[in-house]
Coordinates of N, CA and C in Angstrom, one line a residue:
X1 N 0.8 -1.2 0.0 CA 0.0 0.0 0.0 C 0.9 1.2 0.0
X2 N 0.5 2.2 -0.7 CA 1.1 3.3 -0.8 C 0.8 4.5 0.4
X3 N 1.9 5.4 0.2 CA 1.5 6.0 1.9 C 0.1 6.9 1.5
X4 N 0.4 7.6 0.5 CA -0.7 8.1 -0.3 C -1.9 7.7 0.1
X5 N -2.2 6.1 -0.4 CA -3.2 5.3 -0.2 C -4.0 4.9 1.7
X6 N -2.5 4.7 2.5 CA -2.8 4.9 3.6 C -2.7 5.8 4.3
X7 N -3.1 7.2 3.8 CA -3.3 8.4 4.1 C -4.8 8.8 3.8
X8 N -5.1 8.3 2.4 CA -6.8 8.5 2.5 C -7.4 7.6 3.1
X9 N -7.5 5.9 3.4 CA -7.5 5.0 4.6 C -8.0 5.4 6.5
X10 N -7.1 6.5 6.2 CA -6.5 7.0 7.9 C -7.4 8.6 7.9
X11 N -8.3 8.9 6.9 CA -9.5 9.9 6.9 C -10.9 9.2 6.8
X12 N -11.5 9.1 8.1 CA -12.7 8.2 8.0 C -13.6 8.2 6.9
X13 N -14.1 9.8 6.4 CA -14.9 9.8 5.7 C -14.6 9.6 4.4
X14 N -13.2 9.4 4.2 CA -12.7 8.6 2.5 C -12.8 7.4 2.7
X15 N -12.3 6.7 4.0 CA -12.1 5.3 3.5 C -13.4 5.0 3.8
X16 N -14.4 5.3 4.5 CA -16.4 5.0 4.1 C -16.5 4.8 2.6
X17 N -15.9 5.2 1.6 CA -16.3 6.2 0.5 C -15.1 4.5 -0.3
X18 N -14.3 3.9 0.1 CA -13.8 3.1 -0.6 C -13.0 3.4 -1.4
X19 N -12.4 4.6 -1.4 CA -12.0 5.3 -2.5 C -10.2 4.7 -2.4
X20 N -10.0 4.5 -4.0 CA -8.8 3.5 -4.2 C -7.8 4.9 -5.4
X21 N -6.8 4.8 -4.9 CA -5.4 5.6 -5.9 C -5.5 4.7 -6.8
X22 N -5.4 4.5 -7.9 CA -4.8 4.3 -9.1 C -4.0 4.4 -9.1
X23 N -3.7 5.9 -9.7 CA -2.3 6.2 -10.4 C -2.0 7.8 -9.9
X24 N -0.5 8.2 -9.5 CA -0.5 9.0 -8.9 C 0.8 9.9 -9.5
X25 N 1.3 10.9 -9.8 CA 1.9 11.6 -10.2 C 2.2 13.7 -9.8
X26 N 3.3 13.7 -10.0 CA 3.1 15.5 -9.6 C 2.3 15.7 -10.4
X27 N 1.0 16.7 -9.8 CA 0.1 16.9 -10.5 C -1.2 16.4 -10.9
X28 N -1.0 15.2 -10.5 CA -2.3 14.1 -11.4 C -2.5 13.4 -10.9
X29 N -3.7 13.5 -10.5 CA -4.6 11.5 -9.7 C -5.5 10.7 -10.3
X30 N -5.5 9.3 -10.2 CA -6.5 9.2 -10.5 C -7.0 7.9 -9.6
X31 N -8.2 8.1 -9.2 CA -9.1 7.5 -8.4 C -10.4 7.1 -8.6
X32 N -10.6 5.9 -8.0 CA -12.0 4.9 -8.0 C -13.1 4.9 -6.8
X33 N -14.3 5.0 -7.0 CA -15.1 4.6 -6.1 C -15.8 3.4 -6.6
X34 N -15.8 2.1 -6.1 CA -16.6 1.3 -6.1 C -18.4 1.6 -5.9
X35 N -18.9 1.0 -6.6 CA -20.2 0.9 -6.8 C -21.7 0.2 -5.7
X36 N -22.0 1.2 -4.9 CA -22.3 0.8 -3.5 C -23.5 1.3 -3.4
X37 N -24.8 0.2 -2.7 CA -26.5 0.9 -2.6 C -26.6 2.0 -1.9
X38 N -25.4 2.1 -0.9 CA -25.5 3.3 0.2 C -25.1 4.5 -1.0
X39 N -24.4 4.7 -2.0 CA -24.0 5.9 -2.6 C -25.5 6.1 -3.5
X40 N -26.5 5.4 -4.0 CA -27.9 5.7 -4.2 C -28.5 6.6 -4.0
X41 N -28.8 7.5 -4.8 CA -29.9 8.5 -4.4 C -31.5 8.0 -4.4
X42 N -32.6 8.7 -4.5 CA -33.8 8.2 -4.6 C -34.1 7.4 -5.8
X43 N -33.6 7.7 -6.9 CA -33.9 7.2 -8.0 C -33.0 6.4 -8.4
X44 N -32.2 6.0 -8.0 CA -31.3 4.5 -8.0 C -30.1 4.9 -8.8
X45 N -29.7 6.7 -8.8 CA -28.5 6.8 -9.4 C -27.2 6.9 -8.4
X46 N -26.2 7.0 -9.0 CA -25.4 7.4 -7.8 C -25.4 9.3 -7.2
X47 N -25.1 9.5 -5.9 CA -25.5 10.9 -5.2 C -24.9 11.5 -5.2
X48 N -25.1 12.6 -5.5 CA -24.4 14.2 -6.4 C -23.0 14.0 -5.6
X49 N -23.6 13.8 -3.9 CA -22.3 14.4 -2.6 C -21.4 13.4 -3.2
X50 N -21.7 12.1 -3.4 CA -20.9 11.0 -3.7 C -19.5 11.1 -5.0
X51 N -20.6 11.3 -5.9 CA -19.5 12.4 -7.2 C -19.1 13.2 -6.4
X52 N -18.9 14.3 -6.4 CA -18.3 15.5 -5.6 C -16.9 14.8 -4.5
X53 N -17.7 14.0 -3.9 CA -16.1 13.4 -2.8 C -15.5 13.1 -3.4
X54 N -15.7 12.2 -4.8 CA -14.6 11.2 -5.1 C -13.6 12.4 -6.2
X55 N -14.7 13.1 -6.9 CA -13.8 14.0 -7.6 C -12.9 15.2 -6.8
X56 N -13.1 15.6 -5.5 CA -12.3 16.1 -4.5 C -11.2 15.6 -4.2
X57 N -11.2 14.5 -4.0 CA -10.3 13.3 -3.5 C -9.2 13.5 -4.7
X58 N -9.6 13.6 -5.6 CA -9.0 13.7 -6.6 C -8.0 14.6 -7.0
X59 N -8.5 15.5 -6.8 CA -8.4 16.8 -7.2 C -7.5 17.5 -5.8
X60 N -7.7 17.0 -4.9 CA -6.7 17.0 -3.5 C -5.6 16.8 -4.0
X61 N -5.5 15.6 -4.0 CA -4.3 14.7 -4.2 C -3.6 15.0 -5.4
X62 N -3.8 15.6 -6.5 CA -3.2 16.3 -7.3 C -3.1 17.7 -7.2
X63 N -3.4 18.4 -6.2 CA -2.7 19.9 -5.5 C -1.5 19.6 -4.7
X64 N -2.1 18.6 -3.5 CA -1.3 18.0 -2.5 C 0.0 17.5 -3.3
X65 N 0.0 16.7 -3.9 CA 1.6 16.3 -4.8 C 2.5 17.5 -5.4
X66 N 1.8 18.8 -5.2 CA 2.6 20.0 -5.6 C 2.8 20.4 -4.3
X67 N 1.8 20.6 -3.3 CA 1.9 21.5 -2.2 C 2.8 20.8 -1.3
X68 N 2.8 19.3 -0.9 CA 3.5 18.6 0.2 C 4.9 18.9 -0.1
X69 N 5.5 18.3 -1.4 CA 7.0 18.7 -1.4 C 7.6 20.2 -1.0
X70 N 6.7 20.8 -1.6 CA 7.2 22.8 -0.7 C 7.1 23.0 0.3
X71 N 6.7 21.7 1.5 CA 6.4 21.9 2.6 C 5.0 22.5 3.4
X72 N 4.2 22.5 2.0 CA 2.3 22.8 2.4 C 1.7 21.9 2.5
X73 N 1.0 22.2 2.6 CA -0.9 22.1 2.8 C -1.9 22.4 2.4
X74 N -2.9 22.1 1.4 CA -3.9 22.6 0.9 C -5.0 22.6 1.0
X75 N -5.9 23.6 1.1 CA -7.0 24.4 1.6 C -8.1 24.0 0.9
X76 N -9.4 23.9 0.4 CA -10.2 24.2 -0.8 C -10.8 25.3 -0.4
X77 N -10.6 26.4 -1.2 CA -11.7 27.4 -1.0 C -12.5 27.8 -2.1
X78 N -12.7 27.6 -3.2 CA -14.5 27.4 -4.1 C -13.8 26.0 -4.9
X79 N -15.0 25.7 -5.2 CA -15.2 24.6 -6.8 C -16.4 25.2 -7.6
X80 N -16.2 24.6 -8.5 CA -17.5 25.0 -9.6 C -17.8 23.3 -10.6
X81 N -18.7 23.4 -10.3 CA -19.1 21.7 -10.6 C -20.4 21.7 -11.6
X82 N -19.9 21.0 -12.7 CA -21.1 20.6 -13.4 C -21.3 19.4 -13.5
X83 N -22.6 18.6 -13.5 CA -22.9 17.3 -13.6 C -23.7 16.7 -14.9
X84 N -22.9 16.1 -15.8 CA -23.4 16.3 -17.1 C -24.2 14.6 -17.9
X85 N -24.2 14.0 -16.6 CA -25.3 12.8 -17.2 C -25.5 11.8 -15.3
X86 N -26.6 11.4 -15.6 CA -26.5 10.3 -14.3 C -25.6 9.2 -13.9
X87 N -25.3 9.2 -13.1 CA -23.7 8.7 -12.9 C -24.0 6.7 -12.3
X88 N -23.9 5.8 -12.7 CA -24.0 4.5 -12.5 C -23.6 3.6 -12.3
X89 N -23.2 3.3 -11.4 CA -22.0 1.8 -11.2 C -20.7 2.6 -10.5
X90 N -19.4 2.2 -10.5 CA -18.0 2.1 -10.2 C -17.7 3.8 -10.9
X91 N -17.1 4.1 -10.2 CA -16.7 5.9 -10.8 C -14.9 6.2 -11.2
X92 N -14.7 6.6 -11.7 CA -13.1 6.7 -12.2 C -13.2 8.4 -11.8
X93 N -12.5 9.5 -11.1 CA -12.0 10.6 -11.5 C -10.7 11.0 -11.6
X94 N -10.3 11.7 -12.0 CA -8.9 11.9 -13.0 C -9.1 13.5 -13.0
X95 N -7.8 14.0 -12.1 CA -7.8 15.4 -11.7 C -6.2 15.4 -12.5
X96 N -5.7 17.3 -12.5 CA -4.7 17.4 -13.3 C -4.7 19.1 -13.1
X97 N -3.5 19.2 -12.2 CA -3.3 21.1 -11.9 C -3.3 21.4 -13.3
X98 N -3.7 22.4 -13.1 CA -4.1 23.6 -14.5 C -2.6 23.6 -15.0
X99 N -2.2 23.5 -16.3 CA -1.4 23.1 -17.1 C -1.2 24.3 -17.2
X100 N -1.3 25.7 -17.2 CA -0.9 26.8 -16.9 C -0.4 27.3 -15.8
X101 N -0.3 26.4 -14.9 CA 0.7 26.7 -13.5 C 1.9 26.6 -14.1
X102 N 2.8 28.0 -13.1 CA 4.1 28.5 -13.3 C 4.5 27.7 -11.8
X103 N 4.9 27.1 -12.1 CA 6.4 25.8 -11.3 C 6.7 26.8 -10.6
X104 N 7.8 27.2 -11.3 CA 8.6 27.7 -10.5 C 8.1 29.5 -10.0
X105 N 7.6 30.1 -10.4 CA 7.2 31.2 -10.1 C 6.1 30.8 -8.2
X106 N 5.1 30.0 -8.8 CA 4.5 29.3 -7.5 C 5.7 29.0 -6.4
X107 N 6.8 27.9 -6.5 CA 7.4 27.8 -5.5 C 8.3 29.1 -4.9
X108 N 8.6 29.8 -5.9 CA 9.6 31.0 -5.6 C 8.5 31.9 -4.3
X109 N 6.9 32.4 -5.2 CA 6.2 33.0 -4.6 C 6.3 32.0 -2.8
X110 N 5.9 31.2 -2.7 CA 5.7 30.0 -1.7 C 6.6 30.0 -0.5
X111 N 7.9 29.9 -1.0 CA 9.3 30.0 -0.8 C 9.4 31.2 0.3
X112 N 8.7 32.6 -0.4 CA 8.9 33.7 0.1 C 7.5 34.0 1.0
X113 N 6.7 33.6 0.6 CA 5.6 34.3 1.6 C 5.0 33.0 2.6
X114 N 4.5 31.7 1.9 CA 4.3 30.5 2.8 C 3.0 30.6 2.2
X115 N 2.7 31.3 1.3 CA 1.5 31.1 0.7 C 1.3 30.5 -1.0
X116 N -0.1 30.2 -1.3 CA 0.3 29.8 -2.7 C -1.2 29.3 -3.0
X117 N -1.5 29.4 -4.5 CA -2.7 28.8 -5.3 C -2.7 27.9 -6.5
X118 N -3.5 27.0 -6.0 CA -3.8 25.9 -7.3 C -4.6 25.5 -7.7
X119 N -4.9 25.4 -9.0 CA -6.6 25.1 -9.4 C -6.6 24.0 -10.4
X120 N -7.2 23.3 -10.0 CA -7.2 21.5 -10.3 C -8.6 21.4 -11.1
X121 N -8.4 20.6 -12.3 CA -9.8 20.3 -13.1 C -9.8 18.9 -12.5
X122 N -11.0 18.3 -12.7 CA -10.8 16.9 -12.4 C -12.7 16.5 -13.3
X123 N -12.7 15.4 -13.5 CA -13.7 14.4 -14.6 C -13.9 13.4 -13.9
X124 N -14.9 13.3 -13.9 CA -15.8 11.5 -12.9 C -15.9 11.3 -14.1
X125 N -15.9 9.5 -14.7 CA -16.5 8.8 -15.8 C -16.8 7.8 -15.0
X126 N -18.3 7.2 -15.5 CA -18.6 6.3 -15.0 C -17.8 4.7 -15.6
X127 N -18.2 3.5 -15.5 CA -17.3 2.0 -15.9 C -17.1 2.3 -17.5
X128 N -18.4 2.8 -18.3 CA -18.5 2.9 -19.6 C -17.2 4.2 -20.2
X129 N -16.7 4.8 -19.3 CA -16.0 5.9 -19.8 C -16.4 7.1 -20.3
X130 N -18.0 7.1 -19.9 CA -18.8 8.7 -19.9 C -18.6 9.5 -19.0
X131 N -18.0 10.5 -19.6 CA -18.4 11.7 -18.3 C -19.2 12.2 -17.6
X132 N -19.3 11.8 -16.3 CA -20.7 12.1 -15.7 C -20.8 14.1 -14.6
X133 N -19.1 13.9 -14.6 CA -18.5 15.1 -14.1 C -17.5 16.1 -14.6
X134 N -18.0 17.2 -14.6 CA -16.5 18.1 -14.7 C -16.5 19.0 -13.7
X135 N -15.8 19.4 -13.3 CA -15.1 20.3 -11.8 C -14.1 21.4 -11.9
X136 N -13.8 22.6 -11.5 CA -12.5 22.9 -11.0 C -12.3 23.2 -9.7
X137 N -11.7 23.0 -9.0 CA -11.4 23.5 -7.9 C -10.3 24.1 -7.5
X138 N -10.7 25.0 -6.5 CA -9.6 26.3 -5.9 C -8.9 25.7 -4.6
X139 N -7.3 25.9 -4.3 CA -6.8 25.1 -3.2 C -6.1 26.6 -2.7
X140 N -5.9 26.8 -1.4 CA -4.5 27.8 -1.0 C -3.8 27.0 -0.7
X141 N -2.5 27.2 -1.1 CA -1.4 26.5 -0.3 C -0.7 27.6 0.6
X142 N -0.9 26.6 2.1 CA -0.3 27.4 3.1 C 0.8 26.4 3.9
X143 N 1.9 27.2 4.3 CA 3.4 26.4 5.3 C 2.8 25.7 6.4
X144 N 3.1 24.3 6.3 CA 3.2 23.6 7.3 C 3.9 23.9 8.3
X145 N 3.1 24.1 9.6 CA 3.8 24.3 10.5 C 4.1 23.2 11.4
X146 N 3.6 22.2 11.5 CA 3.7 21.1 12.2 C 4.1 20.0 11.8

């Protein structure tokens, strides 16, 4: 198990949520939710909150792989979420910092104040490989003090 992996494990309300690393990189996650009655809404699809966590999770962990090495921490402070078909079965999302981030300008800024911003897209597809989500999300990165 990866420490990654037993790091979302060791957050109750992720490992409820079953949620499995894939594949992990600076910048990029990608993660699974298994296919579960409890994630059901009334009409037998899967629940908006349910999409939302797992594409979070996501989308964390692809800020976090920039922010942990500079010695941060990352924040969420807005998302903007569209939900673009009913979501069914087993979920894939696949997050990826905005490919317009300045590296080095972010760590230099970082470096010098202990602050910093990152904004992560991330996509739920359901087993079939439809998109049932798109997202972006807003992170601060702030100095670990502890």
């Amino acid at each position: 198990m990866s420490a990654t992996q037993a790091l979302l494990d060791s957050i109750a309300y992720i490992a409820w949520h079953g949620q499995v690393l894939r594949a992990g990189e600076p910048g990029r996650a990608v993660v699974t939710q298994p296919d579960r009655a409890d994630f059901k809404n009334y009409v037998g699809t899967v629940h908006a909150g349910a999409i939302f966590t797992l594409a979070e999770t996501a989308a964390g962990l692809a800020a976090d792989s920039i922010a942990a090495p500079m010695g941060g921490f990352i924040l969420l402070g807005a998302a903007e979420q569209r939900y673009t078909r009913r979501a069914e079965g087993a979920l894939t999302a696949e997050a990826r910092v905005d490919a317009a981030t300045d590296h080095a300008a972010l760590a230099a800024d970082f470096a010098a104040s202990g602050r910093g911003a990152l904004t992560v897209a991330a996509t739920v597809r359901d087993s079939s490989g439809e998109s049932v989500f798109n997202g972006t999300f807003h992170y601060a990165m702030r100095k670990r003090t502890r």
